[in-house]
């Protein structure tokens, strides 16, 4: 195993543990707003997909890129839908 791969796995594992610890401390009333905001942040993944599109040259790369773009776009759209539904609860009925 290369040192670079080991460093990447270490950062990934630490991020996983810290993320789990932070999310587990969030009260249930704040979970939906937090997750809808996190889903909307996946727009950054779409930017990454666009940057990677310039350097991909294999059919497998294009397939993975299309899958990543599809899931990131679904997550962004879902984040906005959940946020809109959540804000609709606070609108006046008149």
PDB file of N, CA and C in Angstrom:
ATOM      1  N   UNK A   1       0.855  -1.172   0.000  1.00  0.00           N
ATOM      2  CA  UNK A   1       0.000   0.000   0.000  1.00  0.00           C
ATOM      3  C   UNK A   1       0.902   1.236   0.000  1.00  0.00           C
ATOM      4  N   UNK A   2       0.592   2.151  -0.901  1.00  0.00           N
ATOM      5  CA  UNK A   2       1.424   3.344  -1.012  1.00  0.00           C
ATOM      6  C   UNK A   2       1.111   4.316   0.130  1.00  0.00           C
ATOM      7  N   UNK A   3       2.082   5.148   0.473  1.00  0.00           N
ATOM      8  CA  UNK A   3       1.845   6.138   1.548  1.00  0.00           C
ATOM      9  C   UNK A   3       0.726   7.122   1.204  1.00  0.00           C
ATOM     10  N   UNK A   4       0.596   7.447  -0.068  1.00  0.00           N
ATOM     11  CA  UNK A   4      -0.467   8.377  -0.478  1.00  0.00           C
ATOM     12  C   UNK A   4      -1.849   7.753  -0.276  1.00  0.00           C
ATOM     13  N   UNK A   5      -1.996   6.485  -0.631  1.00  0.00           N
ATOM     14  CA  UNK A   5      -3.262   5.798  -0.425  1.00  0.00           C
ATOM     15  C   UNK A   5      -3.575   5.675   1.064  1.00  0.00           C
ATOM     16  N   UNK A   6      -2.564   5.383   1.857  1.00  0.00           N
ATOM     17  CA  UNK A   6      -2.757   5.281   3.301  1.00  0.00           C
ATOM     18  C   UNK A   6      -3.199   6.622   3.897  1.00  0.00           C
ATOM     19  N   UNK A   7      -2.605   7.702   3.423  1.00  0.00           N
ATOM     20  CA  UNK A   7      -3.002   9.037   3.896  1.00  0.00           C
ATOM     21  C   UNK A   7      -4.444   9.338   3.496  1.00  0.00           C
ATOM     22  N   UNK A   8      -4.810   8.982   2.258  1.00  0.00           N
ATOM     23  CA  UNK A   8      -6.182   9.215   1.805  1.00  0.00           C
ATOM     24  C   UNK A   8      -7.185   8.399   2.624  1.00  0.00           C
ATOM     25  N   UNK A   9      -6.865   7.150   2.894  1.00  0.00           N
ATOM     26  CA  UNK A   9      -7.749   6.306   3.704  1.00  0.00           C
ATOM     27  C   UNK A   9      -7.857   6.823   5.139  1.00  0.00           C
ATOM     28  N   UNK A  10      -6.778   7.363   5.663  1.00  0.00           N
ATOM     29  CA  UNK A  10      -6.796   7.923   7.012  1.00  0.00           C
ATOM     30  C   UNK A  10      -7.721   9.134   7.076  1.00  0.00           C
ATOM     31  N   UNK A  11      -7.599  10.029   6.110  1.00  0.00           N
ATOM     32  CA  UNK A  11      -8.458  11.218   6.076  1.00  0.00           C
ATOM     33  C   UNK A  11      -9.914  10.805   5.905  1.00  0.00           C
ATOM     34  N   UNK A  12     -10.174   9.840   5.032  1.00  0.00           N
ATOM     35  CA  UNK A  12     -11.540   9.362   4.819  1.00  0.00           C
ATOM     36  C   UNK A  12     -12.119   8.775   6.099  1.00  0.00           C
ATOM     37  N   UNK A  13     -11.350   7.948   6.780  1.00  0.00           N
ATOM     38  CA  UNK A  13     -11.828   7.312   8.012  1.00  0.00           C
ATOM     39  C   UNK A  13     -12.074   8.346   9.100  1.00  0.00           C
ATOM     40  N   UNK A  14     -11.172   9.300   9.256  1.00  0.00           N
ATOM     41  CA  UNK A  14     -11.377  10.349  10.259  1.00  0.00           C
ATOM     42  C   UNK A  14     -12.602  11.199   9.930  1.00  0.00           C
ATOM     43  N   UNK A  15     -12.787  11.521   8.659  1.00  0.00           N
ATOM     44  CA  UNK A  15     -13.969  12.273   8.245  1.00  0.00           C
ATOM     45  C   UNK A  15     -15.254  11.511   8.514  1.00  0.00           C
ATOM     46  N   UNK A  16     -15.217  10.207   8.270  1.00  0.00           N
ATOM     47  CA  UNK A  16     -16.373   9.357   8.544  1.00  0.00           C
ATOM     48  C   UNK A  16     -16.716   9.351  10.030  1.00  0.00           C
ATOM     49  N   UNK A  17     -15.705   9.191  10.874  1.00  0.00           N
ATOM     50  CA  UNK A  17     -15.938   9.147  12.319  1.00  0.00           C
ATOM     51  C   UNK A  17     -16.413  10.494  12.869  1.00  0.00           C
ATOM     52  N   UNK A  18     -15.793  11.574  12.424  1.00  0.00           N
ATOM     53  CA  UNK A  18     -16.202  12.904  12.891  1.00  0.00           C
ATOM     54  C   UNK A  18     -17.611  13.227  12.401  1.00  0.00           C
ATOM     55  N   UNK A  19     -17.909  12.916  11.148  1.00  0.00           N
ATOM     56  CA  UNK A  19     -19.247  13.159  10.619  1.00  0.00           C
ATOM     57  C   UNK A  19     -20.309  12.388  11.365  1.00  0.00           C
ATOM     58  N   UNK A  20     -20.044  11.126  11.652  1.00  0.00           N
ATOM     59  CA  UNK A  20     -21.000  10.323  12.403  1.00  0.00           C
ATOM     60  C   UNK A  20     -21.214  10.905  13.797  1.00  0.00           C
ATOM     61  N   UNK A  21     -20.149  11.322  14.439  1.00  0.00           N
ATOM     62  CA  UNK A  21     -20.254  11.872  15.788  1.00  0.00           C
ATOM     63  C   UNK A  21     -21.045  13.186  15.786  1.00  0.00           C
ATOM     64  N   UNK A  22     -20.807  14.033  14.809  1.00  0.00           N
ATOM     65  CA  UNK A  22     -21.513  15.318  14.735  1.00  0.00           C
ATOM     66  C   UNK A  22     -23.000  15.098  14.449  1.00  0.00           C
ATOM     67  N   UNK A  23     -23.314  14.250  13.472  1.00  0.00           N
ATOM     68  CA  UNK A  23     -24.704  14.017  13.100  1.00  0.00           C
ATOM     69  C   UNK A  23     -25.474  13.339  14.228  1.00  0.00           C
ATOM     70  N   UNK A  24     -24.813  12.468  14.983  1.00  0.00           N
ATOM     71  CA  UNK A  24     -25.520  11.773  16.060  1.00  0.00           C
ATOM     72  C   UNK A  24     -25.876  12.708  17.207  1.00  0.00           C
ATOM     73  N   UNK A  25     -25.229  13.860  17.293  1.00  0.00           N
ATOM     74  CA  UNK A  25     -25.523  14.833  18.355  1.00  0.00           C
ATOM     75  C   UNK A  25     -26.607  15.834  17.962  1.00  0.00           C
ATOM     76  N   UNK A  26     -27.077  15.788  16.726  1.00  0.00           N
ATOM     77  CA  UNK A  26     -28.085  16.739  16.251  1.00  0.00           C
ATOM     78  C   UNK A  26     -29.458  16.303  16.752  1.00  0.00           C
ATOM     79  N   UNK A  27     -30.224  17.218  17.372  1.00  0.00           N
ATOM     80  CA  UNK A  27     -31.573  16.856  17.803  1.00  0.00           C
ATOM     81  C   UNK A  27     -32.479  16.566  16.601  1.00  0.00           C
ATOM     82  N   UNK A  28     -33.512  15.775  16.837  1.00  0.00           N
ATOM     83  CA  UNK A  28     -34.405  15.351  15.757  1.00  0.00           C
ATOM     84  C   UNK A  28     -35.078  16.534  15.062  1.00  0.00           C
ATOM     85  N   UNK A  29     -35.354  17.607  15.787  1.00  0.00           N
ATOM     86  CA  UNK A  29     -36.028  18.762  15.180  1.00  0.00           C
ATOM     87  C   UNK A  29     -35.134  19.502  14.184  1.00  0.00           C
ATOM     88  N   UNK A  30     -33.834  19.350  14.312  1.00  0.00           N
ATOM     89  CA  UNK A  30     -32.924  20.030  13.395  1.00  0.00           C
ATOM     90  C   UNK A  30     -32.387  19.113  12.300  1.00  0.00           C
ATOM     91  N   UNK A  31     -32.736  17.840  12.349  1.00  0.00           N
ATOM     92  CA  UNK A  31     -32.157  16.898  11.399  1.00  0.00           C
ATOM     93  C   UNK A  31     -32.590  17.188   9.963  1.00  0.00           C
ATOM     94  N   UNK A  32     -33.876  17.458   9.740  1.00  0.00           N
ATOM     95  CA  UNK A  32     -34.349  17.710   8.377  1.00  0.00           C
ATOM     96  C   UNK A  32     -33.735  18.965   7.769  1.00  0.00           C
ATOM     97  N   UNK A  33     -33.691  20.100   8.491  1.00  0.00           N
ATOM     98  CA  UNK A  33     -33.037  21.271   7.882  1.00  0.00           C
ATOM     99  C   UNK A  33     -31.553  21.040   7.613  1.00  0.00           C
ATOM    100  N   UNK A  34     -30.897  20.338   8.501  1.00  0.00           N
ATOM    101  CA  UNK A  34     -29.478  20.075   8.306  1.00  0.00           C
ATOM    102  C   UNK A  34     -29.245  19.205   7.079  1.00  0.00           C
ATOM    103  N   UNK A  35     -30.053  18.160   6.924  1.00  0.00           N
ATOM    104  CA  UNK A  35     -29.866  17.253   5.797  1.00  0.00           C
ATOM    105  C   UNK A  35     -30.277  17.903   4.475  1.00  0.00           C
ATOM    106  N   UNK A  36     -31.292  18.753   4.481  1.00  0.00           N
ATOM    107  CA  UNK A  36     -31.664  19.415   3.234  1.00  0.00           C
ATOM    108  C   UNK A  36     -30.572  20.376   2.791  1.00  0.00           C
ATOM    109  N   UNK A  37     -29.945  21.041   3.747  1.00  0.00           N
ATOM    110  CA  UNK A  37     -28.812  21.902   3.414  1.00  0.00           C
ATOM    111  C   UNK A  37     -27.626  21.108   2.917  1.00  0.00           C
ATOM    112  N   UNK A  38     -27.366  19.964   3.540  1.00  0.00           N
ATOM    113  CA  UNK A  38     -26.256  19.116   3.105  1.00  0.00           C
ATOM    114  C   UNK A  38     -26.502  18.572   1.702  1.00  0.00           C
ATOM    115  N   UNK A  39     -27.741  18.242   1.390  1.00  0.00           N
ATOM    116  CA  UNK A  39     -28.049  17.761   0.043  1.00  0.00           C
ATOM    117  C   UNK A  39     -27.829  18.865  -0.988  1.00  0.00           C
ATOM    118  N   UNK A  40     -28.189  20.078  -0.635  1.00  0.00           N
ATOM    119  CA  UNK A  40     -28.003  21.184  -1.572  1.00  0.00           C
ATOM    120  C   UNK A  40     -26.523  21.471  -1.810  1.00  0.00           C
ATOM    121  N   UNK A  41     -25.692  21.187  -0.832  1.00  0.00           N
ATOM    122  CA  UNK A  41     -24.251  21.413  -0.981  1.00  0.00           C
ATOM    123  C   UNK A  41     -23.658  20.473  -2.030  1.00  0.00           C
ATOM    124  N   UNK A  42     -24.377  19.422  -2.381  1.00  0.00           N
ATOM    125  CA  UNK A  42     -23.859  18.499  -3.378  1.00  0.00           C
ATOM    126  C   UNK A  42     -23.709  19.147  -4.752  1.00  0.00           C
ATOM    127  N   UNK A  43     -24.078  20.402  -4.862  1.00  0.00           N
ATOM    128  CA  UNK A  43     -23.768  21.145  -6.081  1.00  0.00           C
ATOM    129  C   UNK A  43     -22.272  21.176  -6.329  1.00  0.00           C
ATOM    130  N   UNK A  44     -21.485  21.094  -5.264  1.00  0.00           N
ATOM    131  CA  UNK A  44     -20.034  21.055  -5.400  1.00  0.00           C
ATOM    132  C   UNK A  44     -19.621  19.781  -6.147  1.00  0.00           C
ATOM    133  N   UNK A  45     -20.343  18.691  -5.913  1.00  0.00           N
ATOM    134  CA  UNK A  45     -20.057  17.445  -6.627  1.00  0.00           C
ATOM    135  C   UNK A  45     -20.315  17.643  -8.118  1.00  0.00           C
ATOM    136  N   UNK A  46     -21.349  18.379  -8.443  1.00  0.00           N
ATOM    137  CA  UNK A  46     -21.621  18.644  -9.857  1.00  0.00           C
ATOM    138  C   UNK A  46     -20.501  19.461 -10.497  1.00  0.00           C
ATOM    139  N   UNK A  47     -19.939  20.395  -9.749  1.00  0.00           N
ATOM    140  CA  UNK A  47     -18.793  21.162 -10.269  1.00  0.00           C
ATOM    141  C   UNK A  47     -17.614  20.220 -10.494  1.00  0.00           C
ATOM    142  N   UNK A  48     -17.381  19.299  -9.564  1.00  0.00           N
ATOM    143  CA  UNK A  48     -16.315  18.322  -9.732  1.00  0.00           C
ATOM    144  C   UNK A  48     -16.535  17.442 -10.950  1.00  0.00           C
ATOM    145  N   UNK A  49     -17.794  17.063 -11.182  1.00  0.00           N
ATOM    146  CA  UNK A  49     -18.121  16.251 -12.362  1.00  0.00           C
ATOM    147  C   UNK A  49     -17.782  17.026 -13.629  1.00  0.00           C
ATOM    148  N   UNK A  50     -18.101  18.309 -13.660  1.00  0.00           N
ATOM    149  CA  UNK A  50     -17.795  19.109 -14.845  1.00  0.00           C
ATOM    150  C   UNK A  50     -16.290  19.246 -15.050  1.00  0.00           C
ATOM    151  N   UNK A  51     -15.546  19.387 -13.963  1.00  0.00           N
ATOM    152  CA  UNK A  51     -14.092  19.478 -14.095  1.00  0.00           C
ATOM    153  C   UNK A  51     -13.493  18.158 -14.572  1.00  0.00           C
ATOM    154  N   UNK A  52     -14.003  17.052 -14.057  1.00  0.00           N
ATOM    155  CA  UNK A  52     -13.499  15.744 -14.477  1.00  0.00           C
ATOM    156  C   UNK A  52     -13.875  15.408 -15.913  1.00  0.00           C
ATOM    157  N   UNK A  53     -14.971  15.964 -16.395  1.00  0.00           N
ATOM    158  CA  UNK A  53     -15.423  15.662 -17.755  1.00  0.00           C
ATOM    159  C   UNK A  53     -14.367  16.055 -18.786  1.00  0.00           C
ATOM    160  N   UNK A  54     -13.552  17.043 -18.463  1.00  0.00           N
ATOM    161  CA  UNK A  54     -12.523  17.484 -19.404  1.00  0.00           C
ATOM    162  C   UNK A  54     -11.361  16.507 -19.499  1.00  0.00           C
ATOM    163  N   UNK A  55     -11.173  15.665 -18.479  1.00  0.00           N
ATOM    164  CA  UNK A  55      -9.997  14.785 -18.483  1.00  0.00           C
ATOM    165  C   UNK A  55     -10.330  13.310 -18.684  1.00  0.00           C
ATOM    166  N   UNK A  56     -11.580  12.944 -18.790  1.00  0.00           N
ATOM    167  CA  UNK A  56     -11.967  11.541 -18.958  1.00  0.00           C
ATOM    168  C   UNK A  56     -11.845  11.165 -20.433  1.00  0.00           C
ATOM    169  N   UNK A  57     -11.295   9.970 -20.696  1.00  0.00           N
ATOM    170  CA  UNK A  57     -11.149   9.572 -22.090  1.00  0.00           C
ATOM    171  C   UNK A  57     -11.551   8.122 -22.357  1.00  0.00           C
ATOM    172  N   UNK A  58     -11.972   7.386 -21.337  1.00  0.00           N
ATOM    173  CA  UNK A  58     -12.351   5.988 -21.544  1.00  0.00           C
ATOM    174  C   UNK A  58     -13.865   5.822 -21.400  1.00  0.00           C
ATOM    175  N   UNK A  59     -14.425   4.817 -22.040  1.00  0.00           N
ATOM    176  CA  UNK A  59     -15.868   4.581 -21.898  1.00  0.00           C
ATOM    177  C   UNK A  59     -16.280   4.309 -20.453  1.00  0.00           C
ATOM    178  N   UNK A  60     -15.462   3.577 -19.696  1.00  0.00           N
ATOM    179  CA  UNK A  60     -15.779   3.323 -18.291  1.00  0.00           C
ATOM    180  C   UNK A  60     -15.766   4.627 -17.494  1.00  0.00           C
ATOM    181  N   UNK A  61     -14.844   5.506 -17.819  1.00  0.00           N
ATOM    182  CA  UNK A  61     -14.790   6.806 -17.155  1.00  0.00           C
ATOM    183  C   UNK A  61     -16.029   7.632 -17.435  1.00  0.00           C
ATOM    184  N   UNK A  62     -16.472   7.604 -18.694  1.00  0.00           N
ATOM    185  CA  UNK A  62     -17.703   8.330 -19.035  1.00  0.00           C
ATOM    186  C   UNK A  62     -18.917   7.753 -18.315  1.00  0.00           C
ATOM    187  N   UNK A  63     -18.956   6.435 -18.185  1.00  0.00           N
ATOM    188  CA  UNK A  63     -20.082   5.798 -17.493  1.00  0.00           C
ATOM    189  C   UNK A  63     -20.094   6.191 -16.023  1.00  0.00           C
ATOM    190  N   UNK A  64     -18.945   6.135 -15.363  1.00  0.00           N
ATOM    191  CA  UNK A  64     -18.873   6.537 -13.953  1.00  0.00           C
ATOM    192  C   UNK A  64     -19.195   8.012 -13.781  1.00  0.00           C
ATOM    193  N   UNK A  65     -18.735   8.824 -14.724  1.00  0.00           N
ATOM    194  CA  UNK A  65     -19.021  10.257 -14.670  1.00  0.00           C
ATOM    195  C   UNK A  65     -20.518  10.520 -14.816  1.00  0.00           C
ATOM    196  N   UNK A  66     -21.178   9.791 -15.699  1.00  0.00           N
ATOM    197  CA  UNK A  66     -22.625   9.961 -15.880  1.00  0.00           C
ATOM    198  C   UNK A  66     -23.380   9.538 -14.626  1.00  0.00           C
ATOM    199  N   UNK A  67     -22.955   8.443 -14.007  1.00  0.00           N
ATOM    200  CA  UNK A  67     -23.604   7.986 -12.776  1.00  0.00           C
ATOM    201  C   UNK A  67     -23.407   9.016 -11.667  1.00  0.00           C
ATOM    202  N   UNK A  68     -22.190   9.543 -11.535  1.00  0.00           N
ATOM    203  CA  UNK A  68     -21.915  10.555 -10.506  1.00  0.00           C
ATOM    204  C   UNK A  68     -22.751  11.811 -10.745  1.00  0.00           C
ATOM    205  N   UNK A  69     -22.835  12.242 -11.990  1.00  0.00           N
ATOM    206  CA  UNK A  69     -23.628  13.431 -12.306  1.00  0.00           C
ATOM    207  C   UNK A  69     -25.103  13.206 -12.009  1.00  0.00           C
ATOM    208  N   UNK A  70     -25.612  12.021 -12.348  1.00  0.00           N
ATOM    209  CA  UNK A  70     -27.018  11.714 -12.105  1.00  0.00           C
ATOM    210  C   UNK A  70     -27.338  11.728 -10.616  1.00  0.00           C
ATOM    211  N   UNK A  71     -26.530  11.034  -9.814  1.00  0.00           N
ATOM    212  CA  UNK A  71     -26.808  10.978  -8.377  1.00  0.00           C
ATOM    213  C   UNK A  71     -26.621  12.340  -7.709  1.00  0.00           C
ATOM    214  N   UNK A  72     -25.619  13.098  -8.126  1.00  0.00           N
ATOM    215  CA  UNK A  72     -25.420  14.425  -7.542  1.00  0.00           C
ATOM    216  C   UNK A  72     -26.580  15.349  -7.894  1.00  0.00           C
ATOM    217  N   UNK A  73     -27.050  15.287  -9.131  1.00  0.00           N
ATOM    218  CA  UNK A  73     -28.183  16.128  -9.541  1.00  0.00           C
ATOM    219  C   UNK A  73     -29.451  15.739  -8.787  1.00  0.00           C
ATOM    220  N   UNK A  74     -29.661  14.431  -8.594  1.00  0.00           N
ATOM    221  CA  UNK A  74     -30.827  13.994  -7.821  1.00  0.00           C
ATOM    222  C   UNK A  74     -30.742  14.496  -6.378  1.00  0.00           C
ATOM    223  N   UNK A  75     -29.555  14.466  -5.817  1.00  0.00           N
ATOM    224  CA  UNK A  75     -29.387  14.896  -4.432  1.00  0.00           C
ATOM    225  C   UNK A  75     -29.616  16.397  -4.299  1.00  0.00           C
ATOM    226  N   UNK A  76     -29.122  17.172  -5.254  1.00  0.00           N
ATOM    227  CA  UNK A  76     -29.342  18.618  -5.221  1.00  0.00           C
ATOM    228  C   UNK A  76     -30.823  18.926  -5.347  1.00  0.00           C
ATOM    229  N   UNK A  77     -31.491  18.312  -6.317  1.00  0.00           N
ATOM    230  CA  UNK A  77     -32.925  18.555  -6.506  1.00  0.00           C
ATOM    231  C   UNK A  77     -33.714  18.110  -5.283  1.00  0.00           C
ATOM    232  N   UNK A  78     -33.367  16.973  -4.719  1.00  0.00           N
ATOM    233  CA  UNK A  78     -34.043  16.493  -3.513  1.00  0.00           C
ATOM    234  C   UNK A  78     -33.850  17.427  -2.343  1.00  0.00           C
ATOM    235  N   UNK A  79     -32.668  17.993  -2.213  1.00  0.00           N
ATOM    236  CA  UNK A  79     -32.416  18.954  -1.132  1.00  0.00           C
ATOM    237  C   UNK A  79     -33.316  20.170  -1.249  1.00  0.00           C
ATOM    238  N   UNK A  80     -33.498  20.662  -2.474  1.00  0.00           N
ATOM    239  CA  UNK A  80     -34.367  21.823  -2.649  1.00  0.00           C
ATOM    240  C   UNK A  80     -35.838  21.474  -2.441  1.00  0.00           C
ATOM    241  N   UNK A  81     -36.242  20.289  -2.850  1.00  0.00           N
ATOM    242  CA  UNK A  81     -37.635  19.866  -2.646  1.00  0.00           C
ATOM    243  C   UNK A  81     -37.931  19.738  -1.155  1.00  0.00           C
ATOM    244  N   UNK A  82     -37.028  19.097  -0.415  1.00  0.00           N
ATOM    245  CA  UNK A  82     -37.237  18.944   1.027  1.00  0.00           C
ATOM    246  C   UNK A  82     -37.243  20.303   1.716  1.00  0.00           C
ATOM    247  N   UNK A  83     -36.353  21.188   1.317  1.00  0.00           N
ATOM    248  CA  UNK A  83     -36.318  22.527   1.910  1.00  0.00           C
ATOM    249  C   UNK A  83     -37.614  23.275   1.624  1.00  0.00           C
ATOM    250  N   UNK A  84     -38.120  23.183   0.391  1.00  0.00           N
ATOM    251  CA  UNK A  84     -39.371  23.862   0.050  1.00  0.00           C
ATOM    252  C   UNK A  84     -40.538  23.308   0.859  1.00  0.00           C
ATOM    253  N   UNK A  85     -40.599  21.994   1.016  1.00  0.00           N
ATOM    254  CA  UNK A  85     -41.675  21.398   1.818  1.00  0.00           C
ATOM    255  C   UNK A  85     -41.564  21.819   3.281  1.00  0.00           C
ATOM    256  N   UNK A  86     -40.338  21.911   3.767  1.00  0.00           N
ATOM    257  CA  UNK A  86     -40.141  22.310   5.152  1.00  0.00           C
ATOM    258  C   UNK A  86     -40.562  23.768   5.358  1.00  0.00           C
ATOM    259  N   UNK A  87     -40.205  24.635   4.421  1.00  0.00           N
ATOM    260  CA  UNK A  87     -40.591  26.038   4.541  1.00  0.00           C
ATOM    261  C   UNK A  87     -42.082  26.242   4.350  1.00  0.00           C
ATOM    262  N   UNK A  88     -42.730  25.361   3.606  1.00  0.00           N
ATOM    263  CA  UNK A  88     -44.182  25.460   3.399  1.00  0.00           C
ATOM    264  C   UNK A  88     -44.937  25.271   4.721  1.00  0.00           C
ATOM    265  N   UNK A  89     -44.346  24.579   5.661  1.00  0.00           N
ATOM    266  CA  UNK A  89     -45.013  24.404   6.955  1.00  0.00           C
ATOM    267  C   UNK A  89     -45.143  25.719   7.712  1.00  0.00           C
ATOM    268  N   UNK A  90     -44.281  26.678   7.392  1.00  0.00           N
ATOM    269  CA  UNK A  90     -44.277  27.935   8.124  1.00  0.00           C
ATOM    270  C   UNK A  90     -44.989  29.067   7.391  1.00  0.00           C
ATOM    271  N   UNK A  91     -45.469  28.793   6.174  1.00  0.00           N
ATOM    272  CA  UNK A  91     -46.207  29.822   5.437  1.00  0.00           C
ATOM    273  C   UNK A  91     -47.616  29.954   5.995  1.00  0.00           C
ATOM    274  N   UNK A  92     -48.148  31.173   5.870  1.00  0.00           N
ATOM    275  CA  UNK A  92     -49.523  31.372   6.350  1.00  0.00           C
ATOM    276  C   UNK A  92     -50.507  30.730   5.374  1.00  0.00           C
ATOM    277  N   UNK A  93     -51.631  30.290   5.875  1.00  0.00           N
ATOM    278  CA  UNK A  93     -52.613  29.575   5.072  1.00  0.00           C
ATOM    279  C   UNK A  93     -53.516  30.508   4.258  1.00  0.00           C
ATOM    280  N   UNK A  94     -53.515  31.791   4.539  1.00  0.00           N
ATOM    281  CA  UNK A  94     -54.424  32.719   3.839  1.00  0.00           C
ATOM    282  C   UNK A  94     -53.919  33.168   2.503  1.00  0.00           C
TER     283      UNK A  94
END
